[in-house]
Coordinates of C-alpha atoms and ligand atoms in Angstrom, one line a residue:
X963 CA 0.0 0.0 0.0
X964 CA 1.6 3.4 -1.0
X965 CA 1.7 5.6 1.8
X966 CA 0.4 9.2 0.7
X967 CA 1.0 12.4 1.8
X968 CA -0.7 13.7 5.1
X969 CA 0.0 17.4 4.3
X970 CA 0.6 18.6 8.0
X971 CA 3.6 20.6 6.3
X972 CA 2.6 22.4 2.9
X973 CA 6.3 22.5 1.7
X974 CA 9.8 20.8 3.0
X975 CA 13.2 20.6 1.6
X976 CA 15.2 17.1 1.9
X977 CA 18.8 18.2 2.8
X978 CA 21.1 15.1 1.0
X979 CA 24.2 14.6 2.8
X980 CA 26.0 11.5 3.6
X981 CA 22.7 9.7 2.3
X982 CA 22.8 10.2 -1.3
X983 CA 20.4 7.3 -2.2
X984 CA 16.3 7.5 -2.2
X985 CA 15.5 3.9 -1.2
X986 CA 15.3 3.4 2.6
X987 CA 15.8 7.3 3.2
X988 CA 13.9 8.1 6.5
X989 CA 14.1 11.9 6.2
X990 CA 12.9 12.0 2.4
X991 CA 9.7 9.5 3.5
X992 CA 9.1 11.5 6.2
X993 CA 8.6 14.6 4.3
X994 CA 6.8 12.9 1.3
X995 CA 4.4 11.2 3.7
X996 CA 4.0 15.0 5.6
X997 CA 4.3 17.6 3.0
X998 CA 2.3 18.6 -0.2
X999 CA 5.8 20.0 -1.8
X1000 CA 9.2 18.2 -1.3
X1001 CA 12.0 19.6 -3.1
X1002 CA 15.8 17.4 -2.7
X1003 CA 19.3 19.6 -2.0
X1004 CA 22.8 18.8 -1.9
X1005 CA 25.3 21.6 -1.0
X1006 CA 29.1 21.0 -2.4
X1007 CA 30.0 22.7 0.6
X1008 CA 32.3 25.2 -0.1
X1009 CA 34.3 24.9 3.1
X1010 CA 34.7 21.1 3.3
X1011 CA 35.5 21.1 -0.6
X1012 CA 38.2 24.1 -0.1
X1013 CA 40.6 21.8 1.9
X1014 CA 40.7 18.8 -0.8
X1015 CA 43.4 19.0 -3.7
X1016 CA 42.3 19.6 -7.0
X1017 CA 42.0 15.8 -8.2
X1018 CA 40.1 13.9 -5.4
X1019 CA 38.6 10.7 -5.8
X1020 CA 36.1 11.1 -3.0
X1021 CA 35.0 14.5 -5.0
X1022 CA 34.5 12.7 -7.9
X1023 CA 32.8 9.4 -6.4
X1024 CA 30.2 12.2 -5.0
X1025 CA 29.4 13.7 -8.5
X1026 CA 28.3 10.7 -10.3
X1027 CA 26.6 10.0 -7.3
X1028 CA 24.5 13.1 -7.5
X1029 CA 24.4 11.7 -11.1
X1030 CA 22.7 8.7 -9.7
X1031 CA 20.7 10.5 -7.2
X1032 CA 19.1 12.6 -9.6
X1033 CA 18.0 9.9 -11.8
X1034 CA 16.7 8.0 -9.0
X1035 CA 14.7 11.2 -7.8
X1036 CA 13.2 11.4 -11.3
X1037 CA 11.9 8.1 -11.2
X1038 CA 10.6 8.4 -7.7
X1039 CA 8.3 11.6 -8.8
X1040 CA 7.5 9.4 -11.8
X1041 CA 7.9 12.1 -14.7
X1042 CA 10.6 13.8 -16.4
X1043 CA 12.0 17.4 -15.3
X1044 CA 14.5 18.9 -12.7
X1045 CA 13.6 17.7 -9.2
X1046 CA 17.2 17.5 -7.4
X1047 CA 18.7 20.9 -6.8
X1048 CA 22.5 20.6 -6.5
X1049 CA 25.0 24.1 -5.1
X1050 CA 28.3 24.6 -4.7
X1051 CA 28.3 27.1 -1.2
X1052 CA 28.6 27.6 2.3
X1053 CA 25.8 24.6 3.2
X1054 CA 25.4 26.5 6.2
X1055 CA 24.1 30.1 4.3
X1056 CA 22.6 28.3 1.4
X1057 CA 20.2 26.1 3.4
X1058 CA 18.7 29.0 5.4
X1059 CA 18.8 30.6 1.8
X1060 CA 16.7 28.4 -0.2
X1061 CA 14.4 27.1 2.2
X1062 CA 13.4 31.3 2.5
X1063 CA 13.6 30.9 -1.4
X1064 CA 11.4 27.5 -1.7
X1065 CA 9.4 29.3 1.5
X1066 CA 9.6 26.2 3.1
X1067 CA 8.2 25.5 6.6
X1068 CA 10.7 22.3 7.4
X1069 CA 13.6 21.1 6.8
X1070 CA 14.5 17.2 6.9
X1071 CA 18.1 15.6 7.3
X1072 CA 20.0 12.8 8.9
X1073 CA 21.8 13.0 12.1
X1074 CA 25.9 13.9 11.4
X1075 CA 27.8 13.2 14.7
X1076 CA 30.5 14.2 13.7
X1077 CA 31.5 17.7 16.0
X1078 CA 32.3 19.7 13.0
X1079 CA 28.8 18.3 11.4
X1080 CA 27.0 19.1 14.3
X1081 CA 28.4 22.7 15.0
X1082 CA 27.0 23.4 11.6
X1083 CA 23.6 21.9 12.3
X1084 CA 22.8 23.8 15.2
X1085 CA 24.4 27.2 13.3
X1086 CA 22.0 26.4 10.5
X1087 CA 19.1 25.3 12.9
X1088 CA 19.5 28.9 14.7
X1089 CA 19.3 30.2 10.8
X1090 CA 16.0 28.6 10.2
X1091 CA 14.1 28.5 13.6
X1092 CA 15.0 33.1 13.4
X1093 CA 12.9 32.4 10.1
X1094 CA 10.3 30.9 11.7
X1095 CA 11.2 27.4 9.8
X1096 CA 11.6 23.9 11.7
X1097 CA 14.5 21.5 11.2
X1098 CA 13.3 18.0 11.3
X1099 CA 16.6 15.4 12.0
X1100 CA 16.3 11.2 11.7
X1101 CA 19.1 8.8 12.1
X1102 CA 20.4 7.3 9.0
X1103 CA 24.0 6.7 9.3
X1104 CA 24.4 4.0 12.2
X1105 CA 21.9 1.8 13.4
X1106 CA 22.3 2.4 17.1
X1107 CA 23.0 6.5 17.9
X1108 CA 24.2 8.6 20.6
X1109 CA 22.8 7.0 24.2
X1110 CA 20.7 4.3 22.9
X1111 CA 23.2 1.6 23.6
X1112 CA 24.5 2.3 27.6
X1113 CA 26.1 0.1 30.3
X1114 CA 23.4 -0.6 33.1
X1115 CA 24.6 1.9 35.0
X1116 CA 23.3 4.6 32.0
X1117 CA 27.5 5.0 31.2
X1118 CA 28.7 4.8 27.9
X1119 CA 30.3 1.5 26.7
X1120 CA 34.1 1.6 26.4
X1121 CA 34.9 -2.3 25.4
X1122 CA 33.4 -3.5 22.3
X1123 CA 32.2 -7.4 23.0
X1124 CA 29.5 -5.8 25.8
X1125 CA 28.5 -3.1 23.2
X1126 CA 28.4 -5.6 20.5
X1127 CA 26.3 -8.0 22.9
X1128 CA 24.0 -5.2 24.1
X1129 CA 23.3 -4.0 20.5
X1130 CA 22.7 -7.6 19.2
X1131 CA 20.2 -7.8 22.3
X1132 CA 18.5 -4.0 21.1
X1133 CA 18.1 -5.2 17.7
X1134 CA 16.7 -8.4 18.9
X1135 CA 14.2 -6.6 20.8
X1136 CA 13.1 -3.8 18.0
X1137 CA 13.7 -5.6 14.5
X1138 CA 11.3 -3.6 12.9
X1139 CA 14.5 -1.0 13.0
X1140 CA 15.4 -3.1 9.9
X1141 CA 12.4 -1.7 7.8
X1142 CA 12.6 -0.9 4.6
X1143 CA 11.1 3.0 4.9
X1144 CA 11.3 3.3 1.5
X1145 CA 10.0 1.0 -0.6
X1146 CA 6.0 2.4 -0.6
X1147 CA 6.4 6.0 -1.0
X1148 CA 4.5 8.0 -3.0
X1149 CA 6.7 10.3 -5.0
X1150 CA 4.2 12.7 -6.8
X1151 CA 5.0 15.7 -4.2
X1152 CA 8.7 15.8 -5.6
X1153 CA 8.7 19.4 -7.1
X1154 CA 10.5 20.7 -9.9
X1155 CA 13.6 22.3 -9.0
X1156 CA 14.1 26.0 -10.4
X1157 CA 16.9 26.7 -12.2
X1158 CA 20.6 26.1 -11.5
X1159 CA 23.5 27.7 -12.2
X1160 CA 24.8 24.5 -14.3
X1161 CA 25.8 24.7 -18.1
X1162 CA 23.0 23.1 -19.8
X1163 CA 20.7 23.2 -17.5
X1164 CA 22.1 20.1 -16.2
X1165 CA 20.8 19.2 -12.1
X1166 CA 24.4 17.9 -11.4
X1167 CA 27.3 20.1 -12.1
X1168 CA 30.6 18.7 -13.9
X1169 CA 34.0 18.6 -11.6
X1170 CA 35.4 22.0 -13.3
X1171 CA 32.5 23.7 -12.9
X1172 CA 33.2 23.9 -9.1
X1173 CA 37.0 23.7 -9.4
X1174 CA 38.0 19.9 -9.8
X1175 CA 39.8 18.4 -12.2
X1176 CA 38.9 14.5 -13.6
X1177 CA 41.3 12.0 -13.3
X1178 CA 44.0 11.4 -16.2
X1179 CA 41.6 8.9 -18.0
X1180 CA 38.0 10.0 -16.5
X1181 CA 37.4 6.4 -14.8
X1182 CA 38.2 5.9 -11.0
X1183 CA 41.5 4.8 -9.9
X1184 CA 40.2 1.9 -8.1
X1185 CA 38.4 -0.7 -10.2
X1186 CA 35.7 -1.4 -7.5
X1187 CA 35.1 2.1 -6.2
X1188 CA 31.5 2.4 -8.4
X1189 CA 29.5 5.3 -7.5
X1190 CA 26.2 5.6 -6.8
X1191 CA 23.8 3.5 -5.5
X1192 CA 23.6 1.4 -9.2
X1193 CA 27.8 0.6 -8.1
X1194 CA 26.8 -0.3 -4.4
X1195 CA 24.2 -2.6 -5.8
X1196 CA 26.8 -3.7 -8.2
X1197 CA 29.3 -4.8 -5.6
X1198 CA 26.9 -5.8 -3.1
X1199 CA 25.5 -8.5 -5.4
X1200 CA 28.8 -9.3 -5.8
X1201 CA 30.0 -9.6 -1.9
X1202 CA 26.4 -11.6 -1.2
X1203 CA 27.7 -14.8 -2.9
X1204 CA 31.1 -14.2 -0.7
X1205 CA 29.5 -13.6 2.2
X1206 CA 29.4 -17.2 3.5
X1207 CA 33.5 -17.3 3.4
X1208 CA 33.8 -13.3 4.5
X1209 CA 35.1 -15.2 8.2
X1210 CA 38.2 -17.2 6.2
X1211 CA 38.9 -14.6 3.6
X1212 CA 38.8 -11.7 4.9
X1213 CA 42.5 -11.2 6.6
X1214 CA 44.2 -12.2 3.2
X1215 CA 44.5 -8.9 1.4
X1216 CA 45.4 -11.3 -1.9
X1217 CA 41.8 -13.1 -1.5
X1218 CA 38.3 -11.4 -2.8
X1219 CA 37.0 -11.1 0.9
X1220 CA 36.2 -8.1 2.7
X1221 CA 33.3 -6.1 0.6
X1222 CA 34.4 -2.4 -0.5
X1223 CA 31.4 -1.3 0.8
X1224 CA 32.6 1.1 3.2
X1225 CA 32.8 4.2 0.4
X1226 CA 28.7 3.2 0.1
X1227 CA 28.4 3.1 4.4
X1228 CA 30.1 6.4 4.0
X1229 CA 27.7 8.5 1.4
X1230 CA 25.3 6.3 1.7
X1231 CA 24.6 5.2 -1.5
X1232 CA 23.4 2.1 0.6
X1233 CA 21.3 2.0 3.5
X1234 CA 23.4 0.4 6.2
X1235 CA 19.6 -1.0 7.4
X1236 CA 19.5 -3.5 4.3
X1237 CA 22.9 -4.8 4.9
X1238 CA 22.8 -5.5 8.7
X1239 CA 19.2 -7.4 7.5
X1240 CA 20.9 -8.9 5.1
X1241 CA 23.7 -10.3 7.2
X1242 CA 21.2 -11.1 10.2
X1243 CA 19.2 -13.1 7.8
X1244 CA 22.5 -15.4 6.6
X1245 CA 23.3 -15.3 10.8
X1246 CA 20.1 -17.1 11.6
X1247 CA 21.0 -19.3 8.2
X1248 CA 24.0 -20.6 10.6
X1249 CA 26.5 -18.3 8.2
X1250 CA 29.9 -17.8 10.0
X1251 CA 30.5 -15.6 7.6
X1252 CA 27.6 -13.2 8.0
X1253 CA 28.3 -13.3 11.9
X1254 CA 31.5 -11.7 11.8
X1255 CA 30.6 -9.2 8.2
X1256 CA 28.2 -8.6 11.1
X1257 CA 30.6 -7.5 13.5
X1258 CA 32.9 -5.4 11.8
X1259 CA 29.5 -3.4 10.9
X1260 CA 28.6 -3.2 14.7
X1261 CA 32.1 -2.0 15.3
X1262 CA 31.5 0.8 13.3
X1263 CA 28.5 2.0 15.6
X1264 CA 30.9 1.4 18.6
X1265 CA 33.3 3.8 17.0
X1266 CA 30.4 6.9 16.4
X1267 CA 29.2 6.6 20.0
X1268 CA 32.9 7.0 21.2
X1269 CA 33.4 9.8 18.9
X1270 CA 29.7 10.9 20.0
X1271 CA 30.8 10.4 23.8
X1272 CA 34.1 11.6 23.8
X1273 CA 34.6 14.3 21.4
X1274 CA 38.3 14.6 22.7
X1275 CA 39.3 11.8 20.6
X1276 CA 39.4 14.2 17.5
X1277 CA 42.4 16.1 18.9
X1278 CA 43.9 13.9 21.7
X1279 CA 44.1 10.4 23.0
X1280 CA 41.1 8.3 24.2
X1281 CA 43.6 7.4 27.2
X1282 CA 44.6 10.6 28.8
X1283 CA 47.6 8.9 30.2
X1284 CA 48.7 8.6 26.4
X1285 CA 48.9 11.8 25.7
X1286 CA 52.3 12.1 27.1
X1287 CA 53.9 9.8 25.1
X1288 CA 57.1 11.0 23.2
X1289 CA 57.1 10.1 19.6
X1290 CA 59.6 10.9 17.5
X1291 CA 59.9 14.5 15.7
X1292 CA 62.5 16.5 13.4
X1293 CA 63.9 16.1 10.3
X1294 CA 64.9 12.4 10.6
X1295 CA 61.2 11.6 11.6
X1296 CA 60.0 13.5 8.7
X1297 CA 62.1 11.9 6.4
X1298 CA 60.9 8.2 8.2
X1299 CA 57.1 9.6 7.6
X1300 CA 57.7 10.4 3.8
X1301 CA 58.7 7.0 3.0
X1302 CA 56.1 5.4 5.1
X1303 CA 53.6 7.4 2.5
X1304 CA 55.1 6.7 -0.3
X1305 CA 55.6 2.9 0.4
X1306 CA 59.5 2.7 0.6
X1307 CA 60.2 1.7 3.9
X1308 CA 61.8 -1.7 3.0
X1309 CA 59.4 -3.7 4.3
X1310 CA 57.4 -5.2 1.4
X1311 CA 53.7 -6.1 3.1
X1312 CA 53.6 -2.5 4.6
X1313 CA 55.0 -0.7 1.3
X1314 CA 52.4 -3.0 -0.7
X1315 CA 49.6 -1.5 1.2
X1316 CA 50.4 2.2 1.5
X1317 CA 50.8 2.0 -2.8
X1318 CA 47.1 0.3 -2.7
X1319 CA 46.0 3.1 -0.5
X1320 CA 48.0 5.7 -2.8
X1321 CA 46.7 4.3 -6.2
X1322 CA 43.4 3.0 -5.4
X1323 CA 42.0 4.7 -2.0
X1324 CA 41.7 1.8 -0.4
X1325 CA 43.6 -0.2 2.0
X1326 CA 42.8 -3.9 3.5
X1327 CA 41.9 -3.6 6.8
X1328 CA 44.6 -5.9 7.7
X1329 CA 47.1 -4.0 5.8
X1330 CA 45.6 -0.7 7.6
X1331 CA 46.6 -2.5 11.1
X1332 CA 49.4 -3.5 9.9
X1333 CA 50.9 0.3 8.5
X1334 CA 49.0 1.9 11.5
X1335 CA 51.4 -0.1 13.6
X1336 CA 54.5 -0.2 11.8
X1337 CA 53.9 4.2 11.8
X1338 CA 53.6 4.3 15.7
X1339 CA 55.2 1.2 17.0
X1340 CA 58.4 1.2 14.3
X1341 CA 58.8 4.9 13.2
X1342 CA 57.8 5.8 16.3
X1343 CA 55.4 8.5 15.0
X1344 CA 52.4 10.2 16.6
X1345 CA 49.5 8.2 15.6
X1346 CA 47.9 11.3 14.2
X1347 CA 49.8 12.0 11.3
X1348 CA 49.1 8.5 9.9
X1349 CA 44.9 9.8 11.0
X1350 CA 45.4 12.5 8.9
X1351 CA 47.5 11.2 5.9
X1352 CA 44.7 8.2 5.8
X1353 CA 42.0 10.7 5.9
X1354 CA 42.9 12.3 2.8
X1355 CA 43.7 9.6 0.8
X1356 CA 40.9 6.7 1.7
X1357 CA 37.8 6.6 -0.1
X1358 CA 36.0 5.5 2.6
X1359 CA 37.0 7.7 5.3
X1360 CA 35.3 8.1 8.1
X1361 CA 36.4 10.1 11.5
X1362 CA 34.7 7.9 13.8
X1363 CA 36.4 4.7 12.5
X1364 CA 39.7 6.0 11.0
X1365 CA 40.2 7.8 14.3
X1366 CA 39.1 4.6 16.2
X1367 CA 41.6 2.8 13.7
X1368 CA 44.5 4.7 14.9
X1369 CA 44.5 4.8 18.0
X1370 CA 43.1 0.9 18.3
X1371 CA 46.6 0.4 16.7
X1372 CA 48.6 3.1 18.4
X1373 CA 46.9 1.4 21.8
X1374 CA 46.2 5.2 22.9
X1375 CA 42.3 4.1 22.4
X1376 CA 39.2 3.1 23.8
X1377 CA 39.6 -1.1 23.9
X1378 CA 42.7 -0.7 21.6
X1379 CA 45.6 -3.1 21.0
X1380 CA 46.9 -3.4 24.3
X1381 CA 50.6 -1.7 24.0
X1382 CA 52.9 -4.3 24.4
X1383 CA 51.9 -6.1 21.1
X1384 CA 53.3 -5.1 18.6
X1385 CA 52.8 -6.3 15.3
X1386 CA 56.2 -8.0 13.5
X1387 CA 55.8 -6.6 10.0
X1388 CA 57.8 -9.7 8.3
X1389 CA 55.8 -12.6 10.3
X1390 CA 52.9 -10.5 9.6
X1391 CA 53.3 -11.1 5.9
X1392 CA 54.3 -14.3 5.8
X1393 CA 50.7 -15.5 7.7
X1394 CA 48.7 -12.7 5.6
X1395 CA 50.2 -13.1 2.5
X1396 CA 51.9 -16.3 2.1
X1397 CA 52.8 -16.6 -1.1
X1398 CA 53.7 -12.7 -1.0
X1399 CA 50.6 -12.6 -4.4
X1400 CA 49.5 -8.8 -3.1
X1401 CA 53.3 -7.9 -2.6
X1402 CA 54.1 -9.0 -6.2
X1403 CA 50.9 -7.0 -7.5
X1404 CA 51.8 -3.3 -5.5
X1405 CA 56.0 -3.9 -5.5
X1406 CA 56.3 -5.1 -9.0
X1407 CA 59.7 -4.8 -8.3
X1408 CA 60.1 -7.6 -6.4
X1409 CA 57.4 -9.5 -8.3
X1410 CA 60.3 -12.4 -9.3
X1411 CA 61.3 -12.8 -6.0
X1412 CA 61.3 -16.3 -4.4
X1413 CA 60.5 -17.7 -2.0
X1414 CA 60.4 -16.5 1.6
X1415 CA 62.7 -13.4 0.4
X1416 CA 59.7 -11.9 -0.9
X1417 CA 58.7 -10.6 3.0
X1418 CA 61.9 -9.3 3.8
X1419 CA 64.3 -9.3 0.9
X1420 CA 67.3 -7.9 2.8
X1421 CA 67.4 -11.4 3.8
X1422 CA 67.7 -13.4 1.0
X1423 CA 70.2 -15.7 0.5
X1424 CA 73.2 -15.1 -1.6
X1425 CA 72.1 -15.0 -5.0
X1426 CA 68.5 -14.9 -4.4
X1427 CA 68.5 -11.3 -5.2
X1428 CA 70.4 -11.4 -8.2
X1429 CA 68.0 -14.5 -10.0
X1430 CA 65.3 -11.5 -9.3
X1431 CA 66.7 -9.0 -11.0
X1432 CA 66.8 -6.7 -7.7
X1433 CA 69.4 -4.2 -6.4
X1434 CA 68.9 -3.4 -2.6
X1435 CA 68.9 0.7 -2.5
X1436 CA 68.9 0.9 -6.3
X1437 CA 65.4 -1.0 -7.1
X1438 CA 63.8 -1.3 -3.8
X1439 CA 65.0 0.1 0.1
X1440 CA 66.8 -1.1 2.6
X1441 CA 64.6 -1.5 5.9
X1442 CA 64.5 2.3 7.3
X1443 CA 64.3 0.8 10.7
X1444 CA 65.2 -2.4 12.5
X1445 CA 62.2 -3.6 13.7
X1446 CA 63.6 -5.5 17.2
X1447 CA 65.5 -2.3 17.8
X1448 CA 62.2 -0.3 16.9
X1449 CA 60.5 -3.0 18.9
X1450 CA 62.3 -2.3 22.0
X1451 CA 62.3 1.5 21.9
X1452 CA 58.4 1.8 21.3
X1453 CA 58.4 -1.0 25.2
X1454 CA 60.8 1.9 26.7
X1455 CA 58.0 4.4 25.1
X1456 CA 55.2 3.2 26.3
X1457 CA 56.8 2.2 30.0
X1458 CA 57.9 5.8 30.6
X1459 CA 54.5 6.6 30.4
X1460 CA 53.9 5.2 33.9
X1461 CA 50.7 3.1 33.0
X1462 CA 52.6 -0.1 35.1
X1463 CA 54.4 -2.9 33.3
X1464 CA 52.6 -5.5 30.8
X1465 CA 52.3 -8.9 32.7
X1466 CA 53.7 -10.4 29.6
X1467 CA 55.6 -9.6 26.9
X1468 CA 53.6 -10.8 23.6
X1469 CA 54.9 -10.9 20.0
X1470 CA 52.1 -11.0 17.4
Ligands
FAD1952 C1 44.1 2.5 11.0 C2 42.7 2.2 10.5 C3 42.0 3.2 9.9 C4 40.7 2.9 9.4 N1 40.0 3.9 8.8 C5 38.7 3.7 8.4 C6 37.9 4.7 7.8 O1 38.4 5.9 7.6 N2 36.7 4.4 7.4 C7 36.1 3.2 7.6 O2 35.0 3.0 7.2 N3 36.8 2.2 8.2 C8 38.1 2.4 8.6 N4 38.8 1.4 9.2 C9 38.1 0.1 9.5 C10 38.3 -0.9 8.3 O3 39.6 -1.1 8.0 C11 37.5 -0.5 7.1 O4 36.1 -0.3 7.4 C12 37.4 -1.7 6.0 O5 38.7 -2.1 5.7 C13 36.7 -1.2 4.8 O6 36.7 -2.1 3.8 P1 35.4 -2.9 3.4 O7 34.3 -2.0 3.1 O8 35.9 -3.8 2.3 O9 35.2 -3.7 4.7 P2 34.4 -5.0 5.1 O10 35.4 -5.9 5.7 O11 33.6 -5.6 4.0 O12 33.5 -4.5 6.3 C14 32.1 -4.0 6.1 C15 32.0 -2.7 6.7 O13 32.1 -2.8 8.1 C16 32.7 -1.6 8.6 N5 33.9 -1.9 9.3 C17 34.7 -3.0 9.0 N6 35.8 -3.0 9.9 C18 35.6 -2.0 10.7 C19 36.4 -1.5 11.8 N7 37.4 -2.1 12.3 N8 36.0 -0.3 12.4 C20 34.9 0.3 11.9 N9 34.1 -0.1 10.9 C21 34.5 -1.3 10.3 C22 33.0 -0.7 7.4 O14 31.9 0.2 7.3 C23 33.0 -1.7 6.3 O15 32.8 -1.1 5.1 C24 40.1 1.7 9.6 C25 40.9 0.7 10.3 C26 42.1 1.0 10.7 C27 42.9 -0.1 11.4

């Protein structure tokens, strides 16, 4: 049954943010089913936008999006025309703008927890409530928000397997927050859009015509970085026949396991709803698969409510007895950073990642452990300067989970990687990527190498090195560090910090 419009609000605007899909879209059913007039936004926020360089993949994933969104608005109103209204400005002036403009009486939008998201809600909130307009919020972007998952005692949950078994228990107990809100709306109240400032009239603005350039060749870098919600779908019905083996193939970064779908979580060109029904449906199918796809997605609600809770975590450590800690600075830590970026620290699994991350956007999630440590735990570097070099170069970047990322592997954070363990970035490859297949596809220049060499080649035998064509220093680095030496300094770091001594020593 198609649910029609009540009407109690003669005309709304839908303010697309990290949501840029119409299926399953709370805030856009809401104000179909309430108003007589809907009209769709999206602000290319001027001040986000201003920090990116000129080429950005992210920037470009979000314009074919809006491509996508557009299309999929059009067939929602169910005739031809304008209906999604796309600017490039300060979201913050051009929402109280054009909702004067449209004469709106509401606005509707998802919940952003992020702090910078939410000073500008309230700023624009202010805006519109002076104007006699409302602001109407919904939660979109994680299943479980802000304080609806707490500790008995009402407190905030700070180790993931009791969060994890209190929001299994929540969902347990309300699964209708796994509706679909989307599938019976009635899109006739979609209005046309007036006129933008586009060449052609087009709805959705090419990357020049708001200061971006395309890449080299027009296509994505990464082959399964697909935008809109046609890619998500693409790659989704792609992962769902993996699903089953996600548990044994995910920690291989050579294997097809994990699903790329965090770009989609991120602008929400998929509604996270469908995919944590889809993986609780395989659950209850016995899939060991699904359980732990599962996981990693309830994860990423832990991370927003620590962000949420403890906003700190942006500029300092979760643990305030980490934010002492004495990592290494000046020119020879700079020059230990660069080559950590650029993927030429001599250690093949760790260089093989950063080059994925540099080329593609994204990085494993075992490799992003694995760099994440070797930065803080070999280098010796402050784990935000890895935060920040990740956050401009992964597709899927998100500050609630790349923060929580960090500082799980920098053990400054809430239920991190306790500090004495310290990943070994030679046994890591030779368990991760055995037959060193992902090394061979990001190094190429030690694609003939042999053998066990092919973790650590400043160990290979006499020979070895020769039979592959390589010269150590000419064609590929030396290690920059030692890592038992590196090993062994990052114990003293963390001792001096005065958090008492590890009851045992553990190499991982
Ligand atoms: C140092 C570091 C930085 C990270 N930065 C980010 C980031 O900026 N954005 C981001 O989404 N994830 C981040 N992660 C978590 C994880 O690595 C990625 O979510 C995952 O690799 C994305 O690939 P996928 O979509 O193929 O994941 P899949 O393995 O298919 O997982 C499905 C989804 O679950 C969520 N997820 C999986 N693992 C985690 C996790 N450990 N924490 C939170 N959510 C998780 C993601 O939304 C992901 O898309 C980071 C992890 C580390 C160690």
């Amino acid at each position: 049954m198609a649910i029609t419009p009540s009407n109690s609000v003669a005309r709304a605007l839908v303010w697309f943010r990290r949501d840029l899909r119409v299926s399953d879209h709370p805030a856009l059913a809401r104000a179909l089913r309430e108003a007589g007039s809907v009209w769709c936004v999206f602000i290319l926020d001027r001040e986000i936008l201003a920090g990116l360089p000129a080429r950005d993949r992210r920037v470009a994933f979000i314009r074919a999006s809006l491509a996508d969104l557009d299309d999929q608005v059009a067939a929602l109103a169910g005739r031809p025309g304008r209906h999604l209204i796309v600017r490039h400005a300060a979201a913050e002036d051009e929402i109280p703008r054009l909702a004067a403009e449209l004469d709106v009486q509401a606005v509707y939008f998802h919940r952003d927890d992020d702090p910078a998201a939410r000073a500008r809600d309230a700023r624009v909130y202010e805006r519109l409530r002076a104007d006699g307009r409302a602001m109407h919020g919904f939660k979109d972007h994680v299943l479980f928000e802000r304080r609806e998952i707490l500790t008995g005692a009402g407190t905030p949950y700070g180790v993931f397997t009791p969060y994890k078994n209190a929001w299994l228990k929540a969902l347990h107990a309300r699964p209708e927050l796994l509706g679909d809100c989307g599938s019976d709306i009635d899109g006739s109240a979609l209005a046309e859009a007036p006129r933008g400032p586009w060449q052609a009239g087009a709805a959705v603005p090419a990357l020049a015509e708001f200061g971006f350039e395309t890449d080299p060749d027009g296509t994505p870098a990464d082959a399964g970085l697909r935008p809109g919600t046609t890619g998500g779908e693409a790659l989704l019905d792609e992962f769902v026949d993996r699903l089953d083996d996600y548990d044994d193939a995910r920690d291989f970064p050579a294997r097809p396991g994990p699903s790329h779908l965090g770009v989609h979580l991120r602008f929400g060109t998929l509604s996270l709803r469908r995919l944590v029904r889809l993986a609780s449906q395989r659950v209850v199918g016995g899939s060991r698969g699904a359980q732990t796809w599962l996981s990693e997605l309830v994860w990423r609600d832990f991370y927003h409510q620590v962000l949420f809770h403890h906003p700190h975590v942006v500029h300092q450590a979760y643990r305030a007895d980490c934010n002492d800690l004495r990592w290494e600075q000046g020119p020879q830590a700079d020059a230990l950073f660069a080559a950590w970026c650029a993927g030429r620290t001599g250690y093949p699994l760790v260089d093989a990642g950063m080059r994925q991350l540099n080329a593609s956007g994204y990085m494993h999630n075992r490799l992003r452990m694995v760099t994440a440590s070797f930065l803080t735990k070999d280098l010796g570097l402050s784990w935000q300067r890895g935060e920040a070099y990740f956050a401009r170069q992964l597709n899927d970047y998100e500050l609630a989970s790349n923060n929580g990322g960090w500082q799980w592997a920098a053990s400054t954070g809430c239920d991190a990687q306790p500090w004495f363990r310290i990943f070994n970035p030679v046994t890591q490859s030779e368990r991760f990527d055995p037959q060193g297949a992902f090394i061979r596809r990001w190094v190429p220049e030690l694609a003939a190498l042999q053998g066990k060499a092919i973790h650590a080649p400043w160990t290979a035998r006499p020979g070895e090195l020769e039979a592959a064509g390589v010269v150590l220093e000419r064609d590929y680095p030396r290690p920059v560090v030692d890592h038992d030496l590196a090993r062994a300094r990052t114990l003293e770091r963390f001792g001096a910090r005065g958090s008492g001594a590890p009851t045992g020593v553990v190499a991982a």
